[in-house]
mmCIF file of C-alpha atoms in Angstrom:
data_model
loop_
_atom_site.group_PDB
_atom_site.id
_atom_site.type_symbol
_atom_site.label_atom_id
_atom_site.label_comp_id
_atom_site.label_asym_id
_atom_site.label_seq_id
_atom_site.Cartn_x
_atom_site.Cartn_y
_atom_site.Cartn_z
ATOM 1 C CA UNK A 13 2.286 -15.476 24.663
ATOM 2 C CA UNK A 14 1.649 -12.922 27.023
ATOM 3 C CA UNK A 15 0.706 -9.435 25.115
ATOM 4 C CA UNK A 16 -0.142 -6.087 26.547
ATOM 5 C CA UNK A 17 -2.089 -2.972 24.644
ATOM 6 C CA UNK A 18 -1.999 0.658 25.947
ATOM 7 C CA UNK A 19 -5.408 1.776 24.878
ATOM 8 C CA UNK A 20 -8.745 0.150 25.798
ATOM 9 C CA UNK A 21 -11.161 2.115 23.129
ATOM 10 C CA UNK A 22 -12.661 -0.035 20.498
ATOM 11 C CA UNK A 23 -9.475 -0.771 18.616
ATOM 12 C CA UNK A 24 -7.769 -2.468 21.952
ATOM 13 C CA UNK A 25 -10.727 -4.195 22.936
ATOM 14 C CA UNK A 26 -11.190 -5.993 19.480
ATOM 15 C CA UNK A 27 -7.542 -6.995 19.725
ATOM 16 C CA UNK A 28 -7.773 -8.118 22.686
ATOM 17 C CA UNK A 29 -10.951 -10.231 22.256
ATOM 18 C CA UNK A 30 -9.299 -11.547 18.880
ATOM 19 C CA UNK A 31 -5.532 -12.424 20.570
ATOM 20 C CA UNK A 32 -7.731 -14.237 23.703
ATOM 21 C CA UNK A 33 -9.502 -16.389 21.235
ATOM 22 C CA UNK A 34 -6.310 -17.726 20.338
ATOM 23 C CA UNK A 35 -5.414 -18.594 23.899
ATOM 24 C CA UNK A 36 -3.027 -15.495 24.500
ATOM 25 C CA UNK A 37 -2.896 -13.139 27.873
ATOM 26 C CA UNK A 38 -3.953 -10.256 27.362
ATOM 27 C CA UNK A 39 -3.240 -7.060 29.771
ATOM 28 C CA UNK A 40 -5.189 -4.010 28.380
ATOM 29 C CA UNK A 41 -3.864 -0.920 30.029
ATOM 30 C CA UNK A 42 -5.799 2.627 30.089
ATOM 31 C CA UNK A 43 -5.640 5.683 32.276
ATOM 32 C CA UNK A 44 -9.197 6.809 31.805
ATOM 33 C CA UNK A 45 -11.218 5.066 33.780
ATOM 34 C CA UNK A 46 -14.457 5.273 31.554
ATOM 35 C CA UNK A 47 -12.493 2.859 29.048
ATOM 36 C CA UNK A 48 -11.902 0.228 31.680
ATOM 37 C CA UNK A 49 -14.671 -1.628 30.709
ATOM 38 C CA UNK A 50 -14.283 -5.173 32.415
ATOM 39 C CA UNK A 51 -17.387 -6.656 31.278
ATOM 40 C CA UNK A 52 -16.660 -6.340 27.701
ATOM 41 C CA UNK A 53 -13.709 -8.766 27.701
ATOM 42 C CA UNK A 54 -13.528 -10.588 30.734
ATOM 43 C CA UNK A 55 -11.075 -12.595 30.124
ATOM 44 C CA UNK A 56 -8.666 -10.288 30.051
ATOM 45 C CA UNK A 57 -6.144 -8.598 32.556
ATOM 46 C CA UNK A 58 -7.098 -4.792 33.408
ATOM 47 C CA UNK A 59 -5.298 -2.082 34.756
ATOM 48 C CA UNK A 60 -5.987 1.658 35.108
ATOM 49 C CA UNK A 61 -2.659 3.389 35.111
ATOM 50 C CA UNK A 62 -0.942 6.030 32.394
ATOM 51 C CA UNK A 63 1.094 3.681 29.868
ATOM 52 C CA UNK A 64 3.250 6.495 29.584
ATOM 53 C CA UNK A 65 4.618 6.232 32.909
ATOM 54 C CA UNK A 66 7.583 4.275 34.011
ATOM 55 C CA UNK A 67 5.864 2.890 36.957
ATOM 56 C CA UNK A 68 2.326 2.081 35.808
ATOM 57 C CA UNK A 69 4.622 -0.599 33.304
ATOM 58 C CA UNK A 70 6.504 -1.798 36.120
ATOM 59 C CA UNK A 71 3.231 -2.663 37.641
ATOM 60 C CA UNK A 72 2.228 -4.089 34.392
ATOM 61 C CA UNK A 73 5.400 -6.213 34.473
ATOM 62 C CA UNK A 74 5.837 -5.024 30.716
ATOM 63 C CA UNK A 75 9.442 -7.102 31.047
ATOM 64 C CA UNK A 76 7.087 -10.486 31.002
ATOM 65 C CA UNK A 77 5.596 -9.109 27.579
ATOM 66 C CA UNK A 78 6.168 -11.089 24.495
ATOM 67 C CA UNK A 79 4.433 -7.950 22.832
ATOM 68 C CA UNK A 80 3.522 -4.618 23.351
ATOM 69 C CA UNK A 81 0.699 -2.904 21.005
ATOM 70 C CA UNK A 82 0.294 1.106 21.023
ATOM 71 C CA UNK A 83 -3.188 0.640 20.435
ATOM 72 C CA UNK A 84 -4.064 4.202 21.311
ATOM 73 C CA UNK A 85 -5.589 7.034 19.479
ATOM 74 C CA UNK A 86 -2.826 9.622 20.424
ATOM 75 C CA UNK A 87 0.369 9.255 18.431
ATOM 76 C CA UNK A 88 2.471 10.980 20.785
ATOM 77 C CA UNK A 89 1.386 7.990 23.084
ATOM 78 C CA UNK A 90 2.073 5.704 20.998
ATOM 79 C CA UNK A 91 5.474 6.871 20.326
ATOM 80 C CA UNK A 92 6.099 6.652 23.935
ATOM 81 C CA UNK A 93 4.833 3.899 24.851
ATOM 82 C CA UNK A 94 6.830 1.947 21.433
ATOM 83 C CA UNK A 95 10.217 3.674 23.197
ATOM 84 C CA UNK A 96 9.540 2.417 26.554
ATOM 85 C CA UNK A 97 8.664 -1.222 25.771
ATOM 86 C CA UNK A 98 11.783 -1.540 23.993
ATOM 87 C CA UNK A 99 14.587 0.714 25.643
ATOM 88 C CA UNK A 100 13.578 0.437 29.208
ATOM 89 C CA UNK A 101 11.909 -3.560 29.046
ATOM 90 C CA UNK A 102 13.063 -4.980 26.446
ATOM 91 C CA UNK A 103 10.176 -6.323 25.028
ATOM 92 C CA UNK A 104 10.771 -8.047 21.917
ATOM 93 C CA UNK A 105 8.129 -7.079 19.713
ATOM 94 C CA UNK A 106 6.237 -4.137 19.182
ATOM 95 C CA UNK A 107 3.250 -3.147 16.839
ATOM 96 C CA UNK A 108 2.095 0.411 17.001
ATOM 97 C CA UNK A 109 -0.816 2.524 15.583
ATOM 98 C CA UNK A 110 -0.665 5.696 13.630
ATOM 99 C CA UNK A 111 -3.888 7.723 13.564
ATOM 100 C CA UNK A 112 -2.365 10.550 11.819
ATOM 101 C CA UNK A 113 -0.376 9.782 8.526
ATOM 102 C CA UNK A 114 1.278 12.614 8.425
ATOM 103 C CA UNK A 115 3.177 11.119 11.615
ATOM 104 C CA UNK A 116 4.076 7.757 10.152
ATOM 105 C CA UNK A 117 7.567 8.470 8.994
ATOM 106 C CA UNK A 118 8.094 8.276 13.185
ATOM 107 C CA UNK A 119 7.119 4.862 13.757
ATOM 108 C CA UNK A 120 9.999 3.603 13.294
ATOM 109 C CA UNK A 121 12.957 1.496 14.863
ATOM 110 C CA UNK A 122 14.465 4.520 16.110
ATOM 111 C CA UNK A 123 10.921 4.608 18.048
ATOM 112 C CA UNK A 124 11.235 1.025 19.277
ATOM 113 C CA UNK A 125 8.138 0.230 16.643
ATOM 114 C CA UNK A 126 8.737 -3.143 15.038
ATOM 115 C CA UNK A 127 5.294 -2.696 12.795
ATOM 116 C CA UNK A 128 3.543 0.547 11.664
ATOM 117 C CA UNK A 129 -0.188 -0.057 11.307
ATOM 118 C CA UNK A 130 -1.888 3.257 9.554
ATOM 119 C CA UNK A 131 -5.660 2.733 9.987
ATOM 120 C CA UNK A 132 -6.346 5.240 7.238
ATOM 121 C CA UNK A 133 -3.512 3.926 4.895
ATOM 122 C CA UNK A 134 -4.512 0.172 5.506
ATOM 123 C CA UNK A 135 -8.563 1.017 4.679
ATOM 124 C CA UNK A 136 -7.104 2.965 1.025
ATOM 125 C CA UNK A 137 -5.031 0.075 0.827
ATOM 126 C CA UNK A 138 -7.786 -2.418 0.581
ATOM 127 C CA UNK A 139 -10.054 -0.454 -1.543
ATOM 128 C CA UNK A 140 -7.359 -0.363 -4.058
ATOM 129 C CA UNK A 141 -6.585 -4.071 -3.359
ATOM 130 C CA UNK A 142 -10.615 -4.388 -4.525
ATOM 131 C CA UNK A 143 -10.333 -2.928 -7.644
ATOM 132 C CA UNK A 144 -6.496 -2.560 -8.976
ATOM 133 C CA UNK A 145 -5.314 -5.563 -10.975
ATOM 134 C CA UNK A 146 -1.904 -5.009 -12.055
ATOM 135 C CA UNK A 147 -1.024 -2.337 -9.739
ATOM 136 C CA UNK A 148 1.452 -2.975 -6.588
ATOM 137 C CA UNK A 149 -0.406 -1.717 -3.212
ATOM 138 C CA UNK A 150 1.295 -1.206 0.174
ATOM 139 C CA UNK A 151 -0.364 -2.892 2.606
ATOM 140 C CA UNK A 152 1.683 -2.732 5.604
ATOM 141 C CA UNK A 153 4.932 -0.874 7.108
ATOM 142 C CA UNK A 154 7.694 -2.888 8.895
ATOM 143 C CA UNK A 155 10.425 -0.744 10.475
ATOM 144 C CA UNK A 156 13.504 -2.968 10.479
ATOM 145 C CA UNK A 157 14.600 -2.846 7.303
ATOM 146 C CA UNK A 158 12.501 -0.334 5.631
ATOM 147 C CA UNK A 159 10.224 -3.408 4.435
ATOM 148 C CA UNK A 160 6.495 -3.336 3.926
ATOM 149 C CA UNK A 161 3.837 -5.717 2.867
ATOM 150 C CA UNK A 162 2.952 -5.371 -0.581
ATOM 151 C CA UNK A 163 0.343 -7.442 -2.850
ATOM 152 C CA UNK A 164 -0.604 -7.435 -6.383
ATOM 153 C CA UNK A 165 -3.127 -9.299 -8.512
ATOM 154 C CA UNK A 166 -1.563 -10.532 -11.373
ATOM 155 C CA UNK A 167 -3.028 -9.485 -14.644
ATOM 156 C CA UNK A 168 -4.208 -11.465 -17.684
ATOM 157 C CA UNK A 169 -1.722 -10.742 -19.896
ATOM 158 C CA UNK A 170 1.247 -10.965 -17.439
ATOM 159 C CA UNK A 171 4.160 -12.348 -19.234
ATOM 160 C CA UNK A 172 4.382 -14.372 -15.690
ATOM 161 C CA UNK A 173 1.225 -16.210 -16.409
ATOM 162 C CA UNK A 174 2.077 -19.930 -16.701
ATOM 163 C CA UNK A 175 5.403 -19.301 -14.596
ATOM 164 C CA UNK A 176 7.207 -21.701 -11.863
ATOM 165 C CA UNK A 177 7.765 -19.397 -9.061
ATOM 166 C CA UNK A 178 11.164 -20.949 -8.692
ATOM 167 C CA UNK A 179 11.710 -19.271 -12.450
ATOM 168 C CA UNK A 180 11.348 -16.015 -11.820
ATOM 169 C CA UNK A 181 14.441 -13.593 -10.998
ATOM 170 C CA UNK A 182 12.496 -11.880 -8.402
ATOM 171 C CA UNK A 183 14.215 -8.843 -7.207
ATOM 172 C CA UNK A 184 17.562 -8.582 -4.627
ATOM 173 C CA UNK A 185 15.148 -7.854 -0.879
ATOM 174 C CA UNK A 186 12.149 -9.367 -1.764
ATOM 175 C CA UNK A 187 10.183 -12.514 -1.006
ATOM 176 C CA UNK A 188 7.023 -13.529 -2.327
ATOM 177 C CA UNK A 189 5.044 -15.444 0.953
ATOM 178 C CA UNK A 190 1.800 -16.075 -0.382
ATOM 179 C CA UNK A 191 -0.019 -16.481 -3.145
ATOM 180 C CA UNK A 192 -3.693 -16.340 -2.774
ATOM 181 C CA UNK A 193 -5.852 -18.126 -5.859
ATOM 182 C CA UNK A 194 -9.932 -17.881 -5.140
ATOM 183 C CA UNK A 195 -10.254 -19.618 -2.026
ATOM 184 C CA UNK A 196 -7.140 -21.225 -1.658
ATOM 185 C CA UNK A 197 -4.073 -19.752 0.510
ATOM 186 C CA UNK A 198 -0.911 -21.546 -0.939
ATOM 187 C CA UNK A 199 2.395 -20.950 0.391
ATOM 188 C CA UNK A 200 4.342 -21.083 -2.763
ATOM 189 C CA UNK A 201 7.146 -23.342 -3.043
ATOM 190 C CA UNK A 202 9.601 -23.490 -6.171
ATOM 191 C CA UNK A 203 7.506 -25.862 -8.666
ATOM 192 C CA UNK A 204 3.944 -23.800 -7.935
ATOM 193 C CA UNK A 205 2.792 -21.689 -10.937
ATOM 194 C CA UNK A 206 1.753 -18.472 -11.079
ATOM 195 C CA UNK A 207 -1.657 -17.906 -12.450
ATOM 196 C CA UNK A 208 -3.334 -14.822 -14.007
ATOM 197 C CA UNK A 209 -5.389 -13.510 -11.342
ATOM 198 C CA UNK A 210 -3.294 -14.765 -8.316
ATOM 199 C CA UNK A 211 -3.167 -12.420 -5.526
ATOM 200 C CA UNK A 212 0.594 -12.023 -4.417
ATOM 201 C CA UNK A 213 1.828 -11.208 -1.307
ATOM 202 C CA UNK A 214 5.339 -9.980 -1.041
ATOM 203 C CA UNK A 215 7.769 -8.559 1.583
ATOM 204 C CA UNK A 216 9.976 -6.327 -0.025
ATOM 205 C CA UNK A 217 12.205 -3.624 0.356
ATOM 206 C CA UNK A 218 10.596 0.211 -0.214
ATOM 207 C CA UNK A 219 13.573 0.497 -2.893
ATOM 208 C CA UNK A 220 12.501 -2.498 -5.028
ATOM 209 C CA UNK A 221 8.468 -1.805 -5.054
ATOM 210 C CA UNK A 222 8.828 0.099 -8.992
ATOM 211 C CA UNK A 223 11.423 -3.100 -9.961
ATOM 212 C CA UNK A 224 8.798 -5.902 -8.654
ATOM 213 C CA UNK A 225 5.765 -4.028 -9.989
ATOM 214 C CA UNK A 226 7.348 -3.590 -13.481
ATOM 215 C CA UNK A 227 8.336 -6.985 -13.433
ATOM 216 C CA UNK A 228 5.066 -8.546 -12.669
ATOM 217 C CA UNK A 229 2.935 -6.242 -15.133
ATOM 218 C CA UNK A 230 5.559 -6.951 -18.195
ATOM 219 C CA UNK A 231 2.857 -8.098 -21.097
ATOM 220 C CA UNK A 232 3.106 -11.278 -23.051
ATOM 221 C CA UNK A 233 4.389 -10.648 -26.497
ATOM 222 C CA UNK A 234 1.463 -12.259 -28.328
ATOM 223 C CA UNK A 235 -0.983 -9.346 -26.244
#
Protein backbone atom coordinates (compact mmCIF):
# COMPACT_ATOMS: atom_id res chain seq x y z
CA UNK A 1 0.00 0.00 0.00
CA UNK A 2 1.48 3.06 -0.97
CA UNK A 3 0.53 6.00 1.70
CA UNK A 4 1.50 9.61 1.71
CA UNK A 5 1.41 12.21 4.93
CA UNK A 6 1.51 16.05 4.52
CA UNK A 7 3.40 16.94 7.63
CA UNK A 8 6.85 15.66 8.66
CA UNK A 9 6.87 16.97 12.55
CA UNK A 10 6.87 14.27 15.11
CA UNK A 11 3.36 13.04 14.49
CA UNK A 12 4.24 12.17 10.56
CA UNK A 13 7.45 10.79 11.30
CA UNK A 14 6.07 8.22 13.93
CA UNK A 15 3.49 7.23 11.33
CA UNK A 16 5.60 6.86 8.99
CA UNK A 17 8.21 4.77 10.88
CA UNK A 18 5.13 2.65 12.24
CA UNK A 19 3.28 2.13 8.48
CA UNK A 20 7.17 1.17 7.08
CA UNK A 21 7.47 -1.48 9.67
CA UNK A 22 4.63 -3.06 8.18
CA UNK A 23 6.16 -3.05 4.73
CA UNK A 24 4.11 0.05 3.36
CA UNK A 25 5.61 3.15 1.11
CA UNK A 26 5.68 5.84 2.66
CA UNK A 27 6.01 9.51 0.94
CA UNK A 28 6.23 12.17 3.75
CA UNK A 29 5.65 15.54 2.23
CA UNK A 30 6.64 19.04 4.00
CA UNK A 31 7.30 22.53 2.76
CA UNK A 32 9.66 23.58 5.50
CA UNK A 33 12.70 22.41 4.90
CA UNK A 34 13.93 22.13 8.63
CA UNK A 35 11.29 19.15 8.93
CA UNK A 36 12.80 17.22 6.07
CA UNK A 37 14.72 15.24 8.17
CA UNK A 38 16.00 12.21 5.98
CA UNK A 39 18.03 10.55 8.49
CA UNK A 40 15.30 9.98 10.86
CA UNK A 41 13.36 7.57 8.62
CA UNK A 42 15.30 6.53 5.84
CA UNK A 43 13.32 4.39 4.46
CA UNK A 44 11.00 6.56 3.46
CA UNK A 45 10.20 8.75 0.29
CA UNK A 46 10.83 12.67 0.90
CA UNK A 47 9.76 15.59 -0.75
CA UNK A 48 9.90 19.32 0.07
CA UNK A 49 6.98 20.93 -1.65
CA UNK A 50 3.59 22.80 -0.13
CA UNK A 51 0.88 19.87 0.15
CA UNK A 52 -1.45 22.49 -0.44
CA UNK A 53 -0.54 23.01 -3.89
CA UNK A 54 -1.92 21.31 -6.90
CA UNK A 55 1.40 20.72 -8.37
CA UNK A 56 3.66 19.73 -5.47
CA UNK A 57 0.81 16.48 -5.42
CA UNK A 58 1.17 15.95 -8.96
CA UNK A 59 4.80 15.55 -8.29
CA UNK A 60 3.91 13.40 -5.43
CA UNK A 61 1.79 11.30 -7.81
CA UNK A 62 -0.96 11.53 -4.96
CA UNK A 63 -3.28 9.52 -7.79
CA UNK A 64 -0.89 6.28 -6.92
CA UNK A 65 -1.95 6.82 -3.13
CA UNK A 66 -3.89 4.14 -1.45
CA UNK A 67 -4.01 6.82 1.45
CA UNK A 68 -3.52 10.19 2.21
CA UNK A 69 -2.95 11.34 6.05
CA UNK A 70 -3.27 15.25 7.00
CA UNK A 71 -0.78 14.72 9.50
CA UNK A 72 -0.16 18.41 10.00
CA UNK A 73 -0.49 20.74 12.85
CA UNK A 74 -2.54 23.43 10.90
CA UNK A 75 -6.19 22.52 10.42
CA UNK A 76 -6.75 24.72 7.63
CA UNK A 77 -4.05 22.40 5.98
CA UNK A 78 -5.45 19.66 6.76
CA UNK A 79 -8.72 20.57 5.42
CA UNK A 80 -7.06 21.21 2.21
CA UNK A 81 -5.07 18.79 1.78
CA UNK A 82 -8.34 16.03 2.85
CA UNK A 83 -10.27 18.06 -0.27
CA UNK A 84 -7.55 17.67 -2.67
CA UNK A 85 -6.73 13.97 -2.19
CA UNK A 86 -10.19 13.17 -2.78
CA UNK A 87 -11.81 15.69 -5.35
CA UNK A 88 -8.87 16.31 -7.54
CA UNK A 89 -6.99 12.42 -7.11
CA UNK A 90 -9.20 10.40 -6.07
CA UNK A 91 -7.53 8.81 -3.45
CA UNK A 92 -9.55 6.37 -1.73
CA UNK A 93 -8.91 6.83 1.76
CA UNK A 94 -8.21 9.59 3.85
CA UNK A 95 -7.38 10.05 7.66
CA UNK A 96 -6.95 13.56 8.88
CA UNK A 97 -5.82 15.33 12.13
CA UNK A 98 -7.61 17.93 14.12
CA UNK A 99 -5.43 19.95 16.50
CA UNK A 100 -8.12 22.24 17.42
CA UNK A 101 -11.51 20.65 18.61
CA UNK A 102 -13.34 23.34 18.19
CA UNK A 103 -12.72 22.63 14.30
CA UNK A 104 -13.75 18.99 14.28
CA UNK A 105 -17.31 19.33 13.17
CA UNK A 106 -15.23 20.15 9.58
CA UNK A 107 -13.56 16.99 9.12
CA UNK A 108 -15.91 15.60 7.49
CA UNK A 109 -16.99 13.88 4.10
CA UNK A 110 -17.94 17.08 2.76
CA UNK A 111 -14.01 17.71 3.44
CA UNK A 112 -12.95 14.52 1.66
CA UNK A 113 -11.92 13.18 5.44
CA UNK A 114 -12.79 9.51 5.70
CA UNK A 115 -11.45 9.47 9.62
CA UNK A 116 -11.26 12.37 12.14
CA UNK A 117 -8.42 11.78 14.58
CA UNK A 118 -8.64 14.60 17.57
CA UNK A 119 -5.32 14.28 19.44
CA UNK A 120 -6.80 16.06 22.43
CA UNK A 121 -10.21 14.16 22.28
CA UNK A 122 -8.44 10.68 21.74
CA UNK A 123 -5.86 11.38 25.00
CA UNK A 124 -9.48 12.36 27.28
CA UNK A 125 -10.77 9.47 25.65
CA UNK A 126 -8.33 7.05 27.07
CA UNK A 127 -8.10 8.48 30.45
CA UNK A 128 -11.73 7.91 30.76
CA UNK A 129 -11.32 4.47 29.08
CA UNK A 130 -8.77 3.96 32.39
CA UNK A 131 -11.06 4.61 34.88
CA UNK A 132 -14.95 4.57 33.63
CA UNK A 133 -16.57 1.15 33.92
CA UNK A 134 -20.00 1.36 32.77
CA UNK A 135 -19.77 4.49 30.92
CA UNK A 136 -19.77 4.58 26.87
CA UNK A 137 -16.52 6.66 25.62
CA UNK A 138 -15.95 7.94 22.06
CA UNK A 139 -12.93 6.93 20.90
CA UNK A 140 -12.82 7.76 17.36
CA UNK A 141 -14.81 9.87 14.55
CA UNK A 142 -15.62 8.29 11.13
CA UNK A 143 -17.20 10.70 8.63
CA UNK A 144 -19.27 8.48 6.34
CA UNK A 145 -22.03 7.80 8.15
CA UNK A 146 -21.76 9.88 11.17
CA UNK A 147 -20.16 6.65 12.93
CA UNK A 148 -17.52 6.68 15.61
CA UNK A 149 -15.65 4.16 17.62
CA UNK A 150 -17.03 3.68 20.89
CA UNK A 151 -15.96 1.18 23.86
CA UNK A 152 -17.29 0.35 27.16
CA UNK A 153 -16.24 -1.92 30.01
CA UNK A 154 -18.96 -3.84 31.04
CA UNK A 155 -19.90 -3.59 34.65
CA UNK A 156 -20.43 -6.22 37.36
CA UNK A 157 -23.82 -6.11 37.68
CA UNK A 158 -24.69 -5.79 33.93
CA UNK A 159 -27.82 -7.62 33.29
CA UNK A 160 -25.58 -8.73 30.05
CA UNK A 161 -23.21 -10.63 32.20
CA UNK A 162 -23.45 -14.32 31.24
CA UNK A 163 -24.94 -13.27 27.70
CA UNK A 164 -24.37 -14.97 24.06
CA UNK A 165 -23.54 -12.07 21.97
CA UNK A 166 -25.76 -13.56 19.33
CA UNK A 167 -28.68 -12.85 22.20
CA UNK A 168 -28.56 -9.53 22.52
CA UNK A 169 -30.92 -7.04 20.43
CA UNK A 170 -28.13 -4.72 19.93
CA UNK A 171 -29.28 -1.52 18.50
CA UNK A 172 -30.46 -0.71 14.51
CA UNK A 173 -26.46 0.96 13.23
CA UNK A 174 -24.36 -0.67 15.47
CA UNK A 175 -21.84 -3.50 15.52
CA UNK A 176 -19.95 -4.74 18.28
CA UNK A 177 -16.14 -5.76 16.62
CA UNK A 178 -14.25 -6.63 19.51
CA UNK A 179 -14.37 -7.66 22.68
CA UNK A 180 -11.27 -7.35 24.66
CA UNK A 181 -11.08 -9.79 28.04
CA UNK A 182 -7.47 -9.30 30.02
CA UNK A 183 -5.10 -10.22 27.50
CA UNK A 184 -7.08 -11.75 25.03
CA UNK A 185 -8.48 -9.86 21.75
CA UNK A 186 -11.54 -12.02 20.61
CA UNK A 187 -13.48 -11.18 17.68
CA UNK A 188 -16.85 -12.12 18.90
CA UNK A 189 -18.87 -14.43 17.00
CA UNK A 190 -22.63 -15.38 17.89
CA UNK A 191 -22.05 -18.24 20.66
CA UNK A 192 -19.13 -15.99 22.64
CA UNK A 193 -20.33 -14.65 26.04
CA UNK A 194 -20.12 -11.54 27.36
CA UNK A 195 -18.32 -11.26 30.60
CA UNK A 196 -18.41 -8.61 33.38
CA UNK A 197 -15.43 -6.65 32.82
CA UNK A 198 -15.10 -7.17 28.98
CA UNK A 199 -13.94 -4.23 27.17
CA UNK A 200 -16.33 -3.65 24.09
CA UNK A 201 -15.61 -2.13 21.08
CA UNK A 202 -18.44 -0.95 18.96
CA UNK A 203 -19.05 1.02 15.70
CA UNK A 204 -22.11 2.75 16.00
CA UNK A 205 -24.09 5.42 14.83
CA UNK A 206 -23.78 9.03 16.94
CA UNK A 207 -27.76 8.60 17.24
CA UNK A 208 -27.68 5.20 19.01
CA UNK A 209 -24.61 5.95 21.61
CA UNK A 210 -27.53 6.84 24.77
CA UNK A 211 -29.63 3.45 23.36
CA UNK A 212 -26.32 1.10 23.45
CA UNK A 213 -25.01 2.65 26.67
CA UNK A 214 -28.39 2.20 28.48
CA UNK A 215 -28.59 -1.10 27.23
CA UNK A 216 -25.30 -2.36 28.35
CA UNK A 217 -25.44 -0.68 31.97
CA UNK A 218 -29.20 -2.16 32.60
CA UNK A 219 -28.58 -3.92 36.28
CA UNK A 220 -29.41 -7.49 37.07
CA UNK A 221 -32.56 -7.73 39.06
CA UNK A 222 -31.05 -9.68 41.96
CA UNK A 223 -28.37 -6.30 42.37
Amino acid sequence: MRVAIAGAGAVGRSIAGELLENGHEVLLIDKAPTAISVERVPQAEWLLADACEITSLDEAALQRCNVVIAATGDDKVNLVVSLLARTEYGVPRVVARVNNPKNEWLFNEAWGVDVAVSTPRLMSALVEEAVSVGDLVRLLRFSHGDANLVELTLPEESALAGTQVGDVEWPQDTSLVTIIRGTRVLTPSTEDSLEAGDELLFVAAQAREEQLEELLSVRREDT
